[in-house]
Coordinates of N, CA, C and O in Angstrom, one line a residue:
K1 N 0.7 -1.2 0.2 CA 0.0 -0.1 -0.1 C 0.6 1.2 -0.1 O 0.7 2.1 -0.9
E2 N 1.9 1.3 0.9 CA 2.9 2.2 0.8 C 3.4 2.8 -0.4 O 3.3 4.1 -0.8
N3 N 3.8 1.6 -1.1 CA 4.4 1.9 -2.6 C 3.4 2.4 -3.6 O 4.0 3.0 -4.5
T4 N 2.2 1.9 -3.3 CA 1.2 2.2 -4.5 C 1.0 3.8 -4.1 O 0.7 4.3 -5.1
I5 N 1.0 4.2 -2.9 CA 0.7 5.7 -2.4 C 1.8 6.5 -3.2 O 1.4 7.5 -3.8
K6 N 3.0 5.9 -3.0 CA 3.9 7.0 -3.5 C 4.0 6.9 -5.1 O 4.3 8.0 -5.5
I7 N 3.8 5.8 -5.9 CA 3.5 6.1 -7.3 C 2.3 7.0 -7.5 O 2.3 7.6 -8.6
I8 N 1.1 6.9 -6.8 CA 0.2 7.6 -7.2 C 0.3 9.2 -7.1 O 0.1 9.9 -8.0
E9 N 1.1 9.3 -6.0 CA 1.6 11.0 -5.8 C 2.5 11.3 -7.1 O 2.5 12.3 -7.4
I10 N 3.5 10.4 -7.3 CA 4.1 10.7 -8.6 C 3.4 10.9 -9.9 O 3.5 11.7 -10.6
I11 N 2.2 10.0 -10.0 CA 1.4 10.1 -11.4 C 0.8 11.5 -11.2 O 0.7 12.2 -12.4
R12 N 0.2 11.6 -10.1 CA -0.7 13.1 -9.9 C 0.2 14.6 -9.9 O -0.2 15.4 -10.4
K13 N 1.4 14.2 -9.4 CA 2.4 15.4 -9.8 C 2.6 15.6 -11.3 O 2.5 16.8 -11.9
Y14 N 3.0 14.5 -11.9 CA 3.6 14.8 -13.2 C 2.5 14.7 -14.3 O 2.8 15.2 -15.7
Q15 N 1.4 14.0 -14.1 CA 0.4 14.0 -14.8 C 0.5 13.3 -16.5 O 0.4 14.0 -17.6
P16 N 1.1 12.3 -16.5 CA 1.7 11.7 -17.8 C 0.3 11.1 -18.5 O -0.4 10.5 -17.6
E17 N 0.3 11.2 -19.6 CA -0.7 10.6 -20.5 C -0.4 9.4 -20.8 O -1.4 8.6 -21.0
I18 N 0.7 8.8 -20.9 CA 1.2 7.3 -21.1 C 2.2 6.8 -19.9 O 2.9 7.6 -19.6
I19 N 1.8 5.6 -19.5 CA 2.8 5.0 -18.6 C 3.2 3.7 -19.3 O 2.6 3.0 -19.7
F20 N 4.9 3.7 -19.1 CA 5.1 2.5 -19.3 C 5.6 1.4 -18.1 O 6.1 2.1 -17.2
A21 N 5.3 0.3 -18.4 CA 5.6 -0.6 -17.2 C 6.3 -2.1 -17.7 O 6.2 -2.2 -19.2
P22 N 6.8 -2.6 -17.0 CA 7.3 -4.2 -17.5 C 6.0 -4.9 -17.8 O 5.0 -4.8 -17.4
Y23 N 6.2 -6.0 -18.6 CA 5.1 -6.6 -19.2 C 4.9 -7.6 -18.1 O 5.6 -7.8 -17.2
I24 N 3.4 -7.9 -18.3 CA 2.8 -8.4 -16.8 C 3.4 -9.9 -16.5 O 3.0 -10.5 -15.4
N25 N 4.2 -10.5 -17.5 CA 4.8 -11.9 -16.9 C 6.4 -11.7 -17.2 O 6.8 -11.2 -18.7
D26 N 7.2 -12.3 -16.6 CA 8.6 -12.1 -16.6 C 9.5 -13.1 -15.7 O 8.4 -14.0 -14.9
R27 N 10.4 -13.4 -16.4 CA 11.4 -14.3 -15.5 C 11.7 -13.9 -14.2 O 11.9 -14.6 -13.1
H28 N 11.7 -12.8 -13.8 CA 12.0 -11.9 -12.6 C 10.8 -11.7 -11.9 O 10.0 -11.0 -12.1
P29 N 10.7 -12.1 -10.6 CA 9.6 -12.0 -10.0 C 9.6 -10.3 -9.5 O 8.0 -9.9 -9.7
D30 N 10.3 -9.7 -9.6 CA 10.5 -8.4 -9.0 C 9.5 -7.3 -10.2 O 9.1 -6.5 -10.1
H31 N 9.8 -7.7 -11.5 CA 9.3 -7.2 -12.5 C 7.9 -7.3 -12.4 O 7.0 -6.5 -12.9
I32 N 7.4 -8.7 -12.3 CA 6.0 -8.8 -12.4 C 5.3 -8.1 -11.0 O 4.4 -7.4 -11.3
E33 N 5.9 -8.0 -9.9 CA 5.2 -7.2 -9.1 C 5.3 -5.5 -9.2 O 4.2 -5.0 -9.1
T34 N 6.4 -5.1 -9.9 CA 6.3 -3.9 -10.5 C 5.3 -3.4 -11.4 O 4.7 -2.5 -11.5
S35 N 5.3 -4.4 -12.3 CA 4.1 -4.2 -13.2 C 2.7 -4.1 -12.6 O 1.8 -3.2 -12.7
M36 N 2.5 -4.9 -11.7 CA 1.0 -4.8 -11.0 C 1.0 -3.6 -10.1 O -0.1 -3.1 -10.2
L37 N 2.3 -3.2 -9.5 CA 2.0 -2.0 -8.7 C 1.6 -0.8 -9.6 O 1.2 0.0 -9.1
I38 N 2.4 -0.8 -10.5 CA 2.2 0.3 -11.5 C 0.8 0.4 -12.1 O 0.2 1.5 -12.2
K39 N 0.2 -0.6 -12.5 CA -1.3 -0.9 -13.0 C -2.1 -0.2 -12.0 O -3.1 0.2 -11.7
R40 N -1.9 -0.9 -10.6 CA -2.5 -0.6 -9.5 C -2.9 0.8 -9.0 O -3.9 1.5 -9.0
A41 N -1.6 1.4 -9.1 CA -1.4 2.7 -8.8 C -1.9 3.8 -10.0 O -2.7 4.8 -9.7
M42 N -1.8 3.5 -10.9 CA -2.4 4.1 -12.1 C -3.9 4.1 -12.2 O -4.6 5.1 -12.2
F43 N -4.7 3.1 -11.9 CA -6.1 3.1 -11.5 C -6.6 3.8 -10.2 O -7.3 4.8 -10.5
F44 N -5.9 3.8 -9.2 CA -5.9 4.6 -8.2 C -5.8 5.9 -8.2 O -6.4 6.6 -7.3
S45 N -5.0 6.1 -9.1 CA -4.5 7.7 -9.1 C -5.7 8.6 -9.5 O -5.8 9.6 -9.2
G46 N -6.6 8.0 -10.2 CA -7.7 8.4 -10.9 C -9.2 8.7 -9.7 O -10.2 9.2 -10.3
L47 N -8.9 8.4 -8.5 CA -10.3 8.2 -7.9 C -9.9 9.2 -6.7 O -8.9 9.4 -5.9
P48 N -10.9 10.0 -6.9 CA -10.7 11.2 -5.8 C -10.7 10.9 -4.4 O -10.5 11.8 -3.4
K49 N -11.2 10.0 -3.9 CA -11.6 9.4 -2.5 C -10.2 9.0 -1.9 O -10.0 8.9 -0.7
I50 N -9.0 8.6 -2.7 CA -7.8 8.4 -2.4 C -7.1 9.7 -2.2 O -6.7 10.4 -3.4
K51 N -6.9 10.2 -1.3 CA -6.0 11.7 -0.9 C -4.6 11.3 -0.6 O -4.0 10.3 -0.1
T52 N -3.8 11.9 -1.5 CA -2.5 12.4 -1.3 C -2.0 13.8 -1.4 O -3.0 14.5 -1.9
S53 N -0.9 13.9 -1.1 CA -0.2 15.4 -0.9 C 0.9 15.4 -1.2 O 1.9 14.5 -0.9
I54 N 1.8 16.6 -1.7 CA 2.9 16.6 -1.8 C 3.4 18.1 -1.2 O 2.7 19.2 -1.6
N55 N 4.0 18.1 -0.5 CA 4.6 19.5 0.2 C 3.4 20.1 0.8 O 3.1 21.3 0.9
S56 N 2.6 19.1 1.5 CA 1.3 19.7 2.3 C -0.1 19.9 1.4 O -0.7 20.7 2.0
K57 N 0.1 19.9 0.1 CA -0.9 20.4 -0.7 C -1.4 19.4 -1.4 O -0.9 18.4 -1.8
L58 N -2.7 19.1 -1.2 CA -3.5 18.1 -1.5 C -3.3 17.9 -3.1 O -3.9 19.0 -3.9
Q59 N -3.3 16.8 -3.7 CA -3.2 16.5 -5.1 C -4.6 16.2 -5.7 O -5.3 15.4 -5.0
K60 N -4.9 16.6 -6.8 CA -6.1 16.5 -7.4 C -5.9 14.8 -8.2 O -5.0 14.5 -8.8
A61 N -7.3 14.1 -8.1 CA -6.9 12.9 -8.9 C -6.6 13.1 -10.1 O -7.2 14.1 -10.9
Y62 N -6.0 12.3 -10.7 CA -5.6 12.1 -12.2 C -5.4 10.9 -12.8 O -4.6 9.9 -11.9
R63 N -5.7 10.6 -13.8 CA -5.5 9.1 -14.3 C -4.8 9.1 -15.8 O -5.6 9.8 -16.7
P64 N -3.7 8.7 -16.1 CA -3.2 8.7 -17.2 C -4.2 7.7 -18.4 O -4.8 7.0 -18.0
K65 N -4.0 8.2 -19.7 CA -4.9 7.7 -20.6 C -4.5 6.0 -20.9 O -5.5 5.5 -21.2
R66 N -3.2 5.8 -20.9 CA -2.8 4.4 -21.1 C -1.9 3.8 -20.7 O -0.8 4.6 -20.1
I67 N -1.5 2.8 -20.4 CA -0.4 1.9 -19.9 C 0.0 0.9 -21.0 O -1.0 0.3 -21.6
F68 N 1.5 1.1 -21.3 CA 2.0 0.2 -22.3 C 2.9 -0.5 -21.7 O 3.9 -0.1 -21.1
Y69 N 3.1 -1.9 -22.0 CA 4.2 -2.8 -21.4 C 5.1 -2.8 -22.4 O 5.0 -3.3 -23.6
F70 N 6.5 -3.0 -21.7 CA 7.7 -3.3 -22.7 C 8.1 -4.5 -22.4 O 8.1 -5.1 -21.3
M71 N 8.7 -4.9 -23.4 CA 9.5 -6.4 -23.0 C 10.5 -6.4 -22.4 O 11.5 -5.8 -22.5
Q72 N 10.9 -7.5 -21.6 CA 12.1 -7.7 -20.8 C 12.6 -9.4 -21.4 O 13.0 -9.2 -22.5
T73 N 12.6 -10.3 -20.7 CA 12.9 -11.4 -21.0 C 11.9 -12.3 -21.6 O 12.0 -12.8 -23.0
Y74 N 10.4 -12.6 -21.2 CA 9.6 -13.5 -22.2 C 9.1 -12.5 -23.3 O 8.8 -11.5 -23.1
E75 N 9.0 -13.0 -24.4 CA 8.4 -12.4 -25.5 C 6.8 -12.5 -25.5 O 6.4 -13.4 -24.6
F76 N 6.3 -11.6 -25.9 CA 4.6 -11.5 -26.3 C 4.4 -11.0 -27.6 O 5.3 -10.4 -28.3
R77 N 3.1 -11.3 -28.2 CA 2.9 -10.7 -29.5 C 2.6 -9.3 -29.4 O 1.6 -8.7 -28.7
P78 N 3.4 -8.4 -29.9 CA 3.2 -7.1 -29.7 C 1.8 -6.4 -30.4 O 1.6 -6.9 -31.1
T79 N 1.6 -5.5 -29.5 CA 0.3 -4.7 -30.0 C 0.8 -3.6 -31.2 O -0.1 -3.4 -31.9
F80 N 2.0 -3.3 -30.9 CA 2.7 -2.2 -31.8 C 4.2 -2.3 -31.7 O 4.5 -3.1 -30.5
I81 N 4.9 -1.9 -32.4 CA 6.2 -1.8 -32.6 C 6.7 -0.6 -33.0 O 6.4 0.2 -33.9
V82 N 7.7 0.1 -32.2 CA 8.1 1.5 -32.5 C 9.4 1.3 -32.8 O 10.3 0.8 -32.5
D83 N 9.6 2.4 -34.1 CA 10.9 2.3 -34.8 C 11.9 2.9 -33.7 O 11.6 4.3 -33.4
I84 N 12.8 2.4 -33.5 CA 14.1 2.9 -32.5 C 15.1 3.1 -33.2 O 16.4 3.1 -32.6
S85 N 15.3 3.0 -34.4 CA 16.6 3.1 -35.2 C 17.4 4.4 -34.9 O 18.7 4.0 -34.9
E86 N 17.1 5.2 -34.7 CA 17.7 6.8 -34.3 C 18.0 6.9 -33.0 O 19.1 7.4 -32.7
T87 N 17.7 5.9 -32.1 CA 17.9 5.8 -30.5 C 18.4 4.8 -30.0 O 18.6 4.5 -28.8
F88 N 18.7 3.6 -30.9 CA 18.9 2.3 -30.5 C 20.3 2.6 -29.4 O 20.4 1.8 -28.4
D89 N 21.6 3.3 -29.9 CA 22.5 3.6 -29.4 C 22.3 4.1 -27.8 O 22.8 3.7 -27.0
K90 N 21.3 5.2 -27.9 CA 21.0 5.8 -26.7 C 20.5 4.6 -25.6 O 20.8 4.6 -24.5
K91 N 19.5 3.8 -26.1 CA 19.2 2.6 -25.3 C 20.0 2.0 -24.8 O 20.0 1.6 -23.5
M92 N 21.2 1.4 -25.5 CA 22.2 0.5 -25.0 C 23.2 1.4 -24.2 O 23.6 0.8 -23.3
E93 N 23.2 2.8 -24.4 CA 24.0 3.6 -23.4 C 23.1 3.5 -22.0 O 23.8 3.5 -20.6
A94 N 22.1 3.2 -22.0 CA 21.1 3.6 -20.7 C 21.4 1.8 -20.2 O 21.5 1.8 -18.9
V95 N 21.5 0.9 -20.9 CA 21.8 -0.4 -20.3 C 22.9 -0.6 -19.7 O 23.0 -0.9 -18.7
F96 N 23.8 0.1 -20.5 CA 25.3 0.1 -19.8 C 25.5 1.0 -18.7 O 26.5 0.7 -17.9
A97 N 24.7 2.0 -18.2 CA 24.6 2.7 -17.3 C 24.7 1.7 -15.9 O 25.3 2.0 -14.9
Y98 N 24.0 0.6 -16.4 CA 23.9 -0.3 -15.1 C 25.1 -1.4 -15.0 O 24.8 -2.9 -15.3
Q99 N 26.4 -0.9 -15.3 CA 27.4 -1.4 -15.5 C 27.8 -2.7 -14.8 O 28.3 -3.8 -15.3
T100 N 27.1 -2.9 -13.5 CA 27.4 -4.0 -12.6 C 26.7 -5.0 -13.0 O 26.8 -6.2 -12.2
Q101 N 25.4 -4.9 -13.6 CA 24.5 -6.0 -13.8 C 24.7 -6.3 -15.1 O 24.4 -8.0 -15.3
F102 N 25.5 -5.9 -16.1 CA 25.4 -6.5 -17.4 C 26.8 -6.4 -18.1 O 27.8 -5.9 -17.2
F103 N 27.0 -7.3 -19.0 CA 28.4 -7.8 -19.3 C 29.0 -6.2 -19.9 O 28.5 -5.4 -20.6
N104 N 30.2 -6.1 -19.5 CA 31.1 -5.0 -20.2 C 32.4 -5.4 -19.8 O 33.3 -5.6 -18.7
E105 N 33.2 -5.7 -21.1 CA 34.6 -6.1 -21.2 C 35.5 -5.0 -20.6 O 36.7 -5.5 -20.1
K106 N 35.0 -3.8 -20.3 CA 36.2 -3.0 -19.5 C 36.1 -3.0 -18.4 O 36.9 -2.6 -17.4
L107 N 34.9 -3.5 -17.6 CA 34.8 -3.8 -16.2 C 35.1 -5.2 -15.7 O 34.9 -6.2 -15.8
K108 N 36.5 -5.1 -15.0 CA 37.1 -6.5 -14.3 C 36.1 -6.5 -12.9 O 36.3 -6.1 -12.2
T109 N 35.5 -7.4 -13.1 CA 34.7 -8.1 -12.0 C 34.9 -9.4 -11.7 O 35.2 -10.4 -12.0
T110 N 34.7 -9.6 -10.2 CA 34.7 -10.8 -9.5 C 33.4 -11.4 -9.1 O 33.4 -12.5 -8.6
E111 N 32.3 -10.6 -9.4 CA 31.2 -11.1 -9.3 C 30.8 -12.4 -10.2 O 31.2 -12.6 -11.1
P112 N 29.6 -13.1 -9.4 CA 29.3 -14.4 -10.2 C 28.5 -14.1 -11.5 O 27.9 -13.2 -11.4
E113 N 28.9 -14.9 -12.5 CA 27.9 -14.8 -13.5 C 26.4 -14.7 -13.5 O 26.3 -15.9 -12.5
T114 N 25.9 -14.2 -14.0 CA 24.3 -14.1 -13.9 C 23.6 -14.1 -15.7 O 24.7 -14.1 -16.3
F115 N 22.5 -14.6 -15.6 CA 21.5 -14.7 -16.7 C 22.0 -13.4 -17.5 O 21.8 -13.4 -18.8
I116 N 21.9 -11.9 -17.1 CA 22.4 -10.9 -17.7 C 23.6 -10.4 -17.8 O 23.9 -9.5 -18.4
S117 N 24.4 -10.8 -17.5 CA 25.8 -10.5 -17.3 C 26.8 -11.0 -18.4 O 27.8 -10.8 -18.0
T118 N 26.0 -12.1 -19.1 CA 27.2 -12.5 -19.9 C 26.8 -11.6 -21.3 O 26.2 -10.9 -21.7
P119 N 28.1 -11.8 -22.2 CA 27.8 -11.1 -23.6 C 27.0 -11.6 -24.5 O 26.4 -10.6 -25.1
E120 N 26.4 -12.7 -24.1 CA 25.4 -13.5 -25.0 C 24.0 -12.5 -24.9 O 23.0 -12.3 -25.6
F121 N 24.0 -12.0 -23.6 CA 22.7 -11.4 -23.2 C 22.5 -9.9 -24.3 O 21.5 -9.3 -24.6
I122 N 23.6 -9.4 -24.2 CA 23.6 -7.8 -24.3 C 23.5 -8.3 -26.3 O 22.8 -7.6 -26.9
K123 N 24.2 -9.3 -26.9 CA 23.9 -9.6 -28.2 C 22.2 -10.0 -28.3 O 21.8 -10.0 -29.5
F124 N 21.6 -10.6 -27.2 CA 20.2 -10.9 -27.3 C 19.3 -9.8 -27.6 O 18.7 -9.5 -28.3
L125 N 19.9 -8.7 -26.8 CA 19.1 -7.4 -26.9 C 19.0 -6.8 -28.2 O 18.0 -6.2 -28.7
E126 N 20.4 -6.7 -29.0 CA 20.4 -6.2 -30.3 C 19.8 -7.1 -31.1 O 18.9 -6.5 -32.1
A127 N 19.9 -8.6 -30.9 CA 19.2 -9.2 -32.1 C 17.5 -9.1 -32.1 O 16.9 -9.1 -33.1
R128 N 17.0 -8.9 -30.7 CA 15.6 -8.8 -30.5 C 15.3 -7.4 -31.3 O 14.0 -7.3 -32.0
A129 N 16.1 -6.5 -31.0 CA 15.8 -5.1 -31.7 C 15.7 -5.0 -32.9 O 15.0 -4.5 -33.8
K130 N 16.6 -5.9 -33.6 CA 16.9 -6.0 -35.3 C 15.5 -7.0 -35.7 O 14.8 -6.5 -36.6
T131 N 15.1 -8.0 -35.1 CA 14.2 -8.8 -35.4 C 12.8 -7.8 -35.3 O 12.1 -7.9 -36.5
F132 N 12.5 -7.3 -34.4 CA 11.5 -6.5 -34.2 C 11.4 -5.0 -35.1 O 10.4 -4.8 -35.7
G133 N 12.5 -4.9 -35.4 CA 12.9 -3.9 -36.5 C 12.4 -4.4 -37.8 O 11.5 -3.6 -38.7
F134 N 12.9 -5.4 -38.2 CA 12.8 -6.1 -39.4 C 11.1 -6.2 -39.7 O 10.7 -6.1 -40.8
K135 N 10.3 -6.4 -38.6 CA 9.0 -6.7 -38.9 C 8.3 -5.6 -39.4 O 7.2 -5.4 -39.6
I136 N 9.0 -4.4 -39.0 CA 8.3 -3.2 -39.5 C 8.9 -2.3 -40.6 O 8.7 -1.3 -40.9
G137 N 10.1 -3.0 -41.1 CA 10.8 -2.5 -42.2 C 11.8 -1.6 -42.0 O 12.1 -0.6 -42.6
K138 N 12.2 -1.5 -40.5 CA 13.1 -0.6 -40.1 C 14.5 -1.4 -39.3 O 14.6 -2.7 -39.4
K139 N 15.4 -0.6 -39.1 CA 16.6 -1.3 -38.7 C 16.5 -2.0 -37.1 O 17.1 -3.1 -36.7
F140 N 15.9 -1.1 -36.1 CA 15.7 -1.6 -34.9 C 14.1 -1.2 -34.3 O 13.7 -0.3 -34.6
G141 N 13.6 -2.3 -33.6 CA 12.3 -1.9 -33.2 C 12.0 -2.3 -31.8 O 12.7 -3.3 -31.3
E142 N 11.0 -1.6 -30.9 CA 10.8 -2.0 -29.6 C 9.3 -2.4 -29.5 O 8.4 -1.5 -30.0
P143 N 8.9 -3.6 -29.3 CA 7.8 -4.0 -29.0 C 7.2 -3.9 -27.7 O 7.6 -3.6 -26.5
F144 N 5.8 -3.2 -27.8 CA 5.1 -3.0 -27.0 C 3.5 -3.8 -26.9 O 3.2 -4.1 -27.9
F145 N 2.9 -3.9 -25.5 CA 1.6 -4.6 -25.3 C 0.7 -3.7 -24.9 O 1.2 -3.2 -23.9
S146 N -0.4 -3.8 -25.4 CA -1.5 -3.1 -24.7 C -2.7 -4.1 -24.4 O -3.1 -4.5 -25.4
E147 N -3.2 -3.8 -23.1 CA -4.1 -4.4 -22.7 C -5.5 -4.0 -23.6 O -6.6 -4.8 -23.7
E148 N -5.9 -2.7 -23.7 CA -6.7 -2.3 -24.5 C -6.6 -2.0 -26.0 O -5.3 -1.8 -26.4
L149 N -7.6 -2.0 -27.0 CA -7.5 -1.5 -28.1 C -7.0 -0.3 -28.4 O -7.3 0.8 -27.5
I150 N -6.4 -0.1 -29.2 CA -5.7 1.3 -29.5 C -6.2 1.8 -31.2 O -6.1 0.9 -32.0
E151 N -6.6 3.1 -31.3 CA -7.2 3.5 -32.6 C -6.1 3.8 -33.2 O -5.0 4.1 -32.7
L152 N -6.3 3.4 -34.5 CA -5.3 3.8 -35.7 C -6.0 4.9 -36.8 O -6.9 4.2 -37.1
D153 N -5.6 5.9 -36.7 CA -6.0 7.1 -37.7 C -5.3 6.6 -39.2 O -4.8 7.5 -39.6
L154 N -5.9 5.7 -39.7 CA -5.6 5.5 -41.1 C -5.6 6.5 -42.0 O -5.2 6.6 -42.8
I155 N -6.6 7.3 -41.9 CA -7.0 8.3 -43.1 C -5.7 9.2 -43.0 O -5.2 9.7 -44.0
N156 N -5.4 9.6 -41.9 CA -4.2 10.8 -41.7 C -2.7 10.0 -42.1 O -2.2 10.5 -42.5
I157 N -2.7 8.7 -41.9 CA -1.4 7.9 -42.2 C -1.6 8.1 -43.6 O -0.4 8.2 -44.4
L158 N -2.5 7.6 -44.2 CA -2.5 7.9 -45.7 C -2.3 9.1 -46.3 O -1.8 9.2 -47.5
K159 N -2.6 9.8 -45.8 CA -2.6 11.5 -46.2 C -0.9 12.0 -45.9 O -0.6 12.8 -46.2
G160 N -0.3 11.0 -45.3 CA 1.1 11.1 -44.9 C 1.3 11.9 -43.7 O 2.4 12.8 -43.4
Q161 N 0.2 12.2 -42.8 CA 0.2 12.9 -41.7 C 0.5 11.8 -40.3 O 0.4 10.8 -40.6
K162 N 1.3 12.3 -39.4 CA 1.6 11.5 -38.1 C 0.7 11.9 -37.2 O 0.1 12.5 -37.3

């Protein structure tokens, strides 16, 4: 409950239209719990009867429009795929920011090897991005899942508008 309230406070403070969360099924139990926690907080953030405040100021109820789940270890059939060709290197920089968890040949570590600390895992991330990119005719793609249907504005797409 305490963590749910903390996330509700953040949602109400920043009022995002979209929230991204780990996919609802993953090999790591913490990722599953995080997914459920975010979904719960997103729903409850829209209820006026749940009172929260920041700096002693009462917050107004606010609920984001959508929650999209990103892929971690377990694959799912994506609802949509985003072209990340121009930002793939930035994504990998973000991954390597957690240098103690992922393989880094420059970092000499005595930590035991884990599922994500092998060179193969980094290659897997790149291969997956290439695979999903290929499916949309791009170099790299990032898959997402939505529990709700998403409108596709086909008329504007055909007119060349985004």
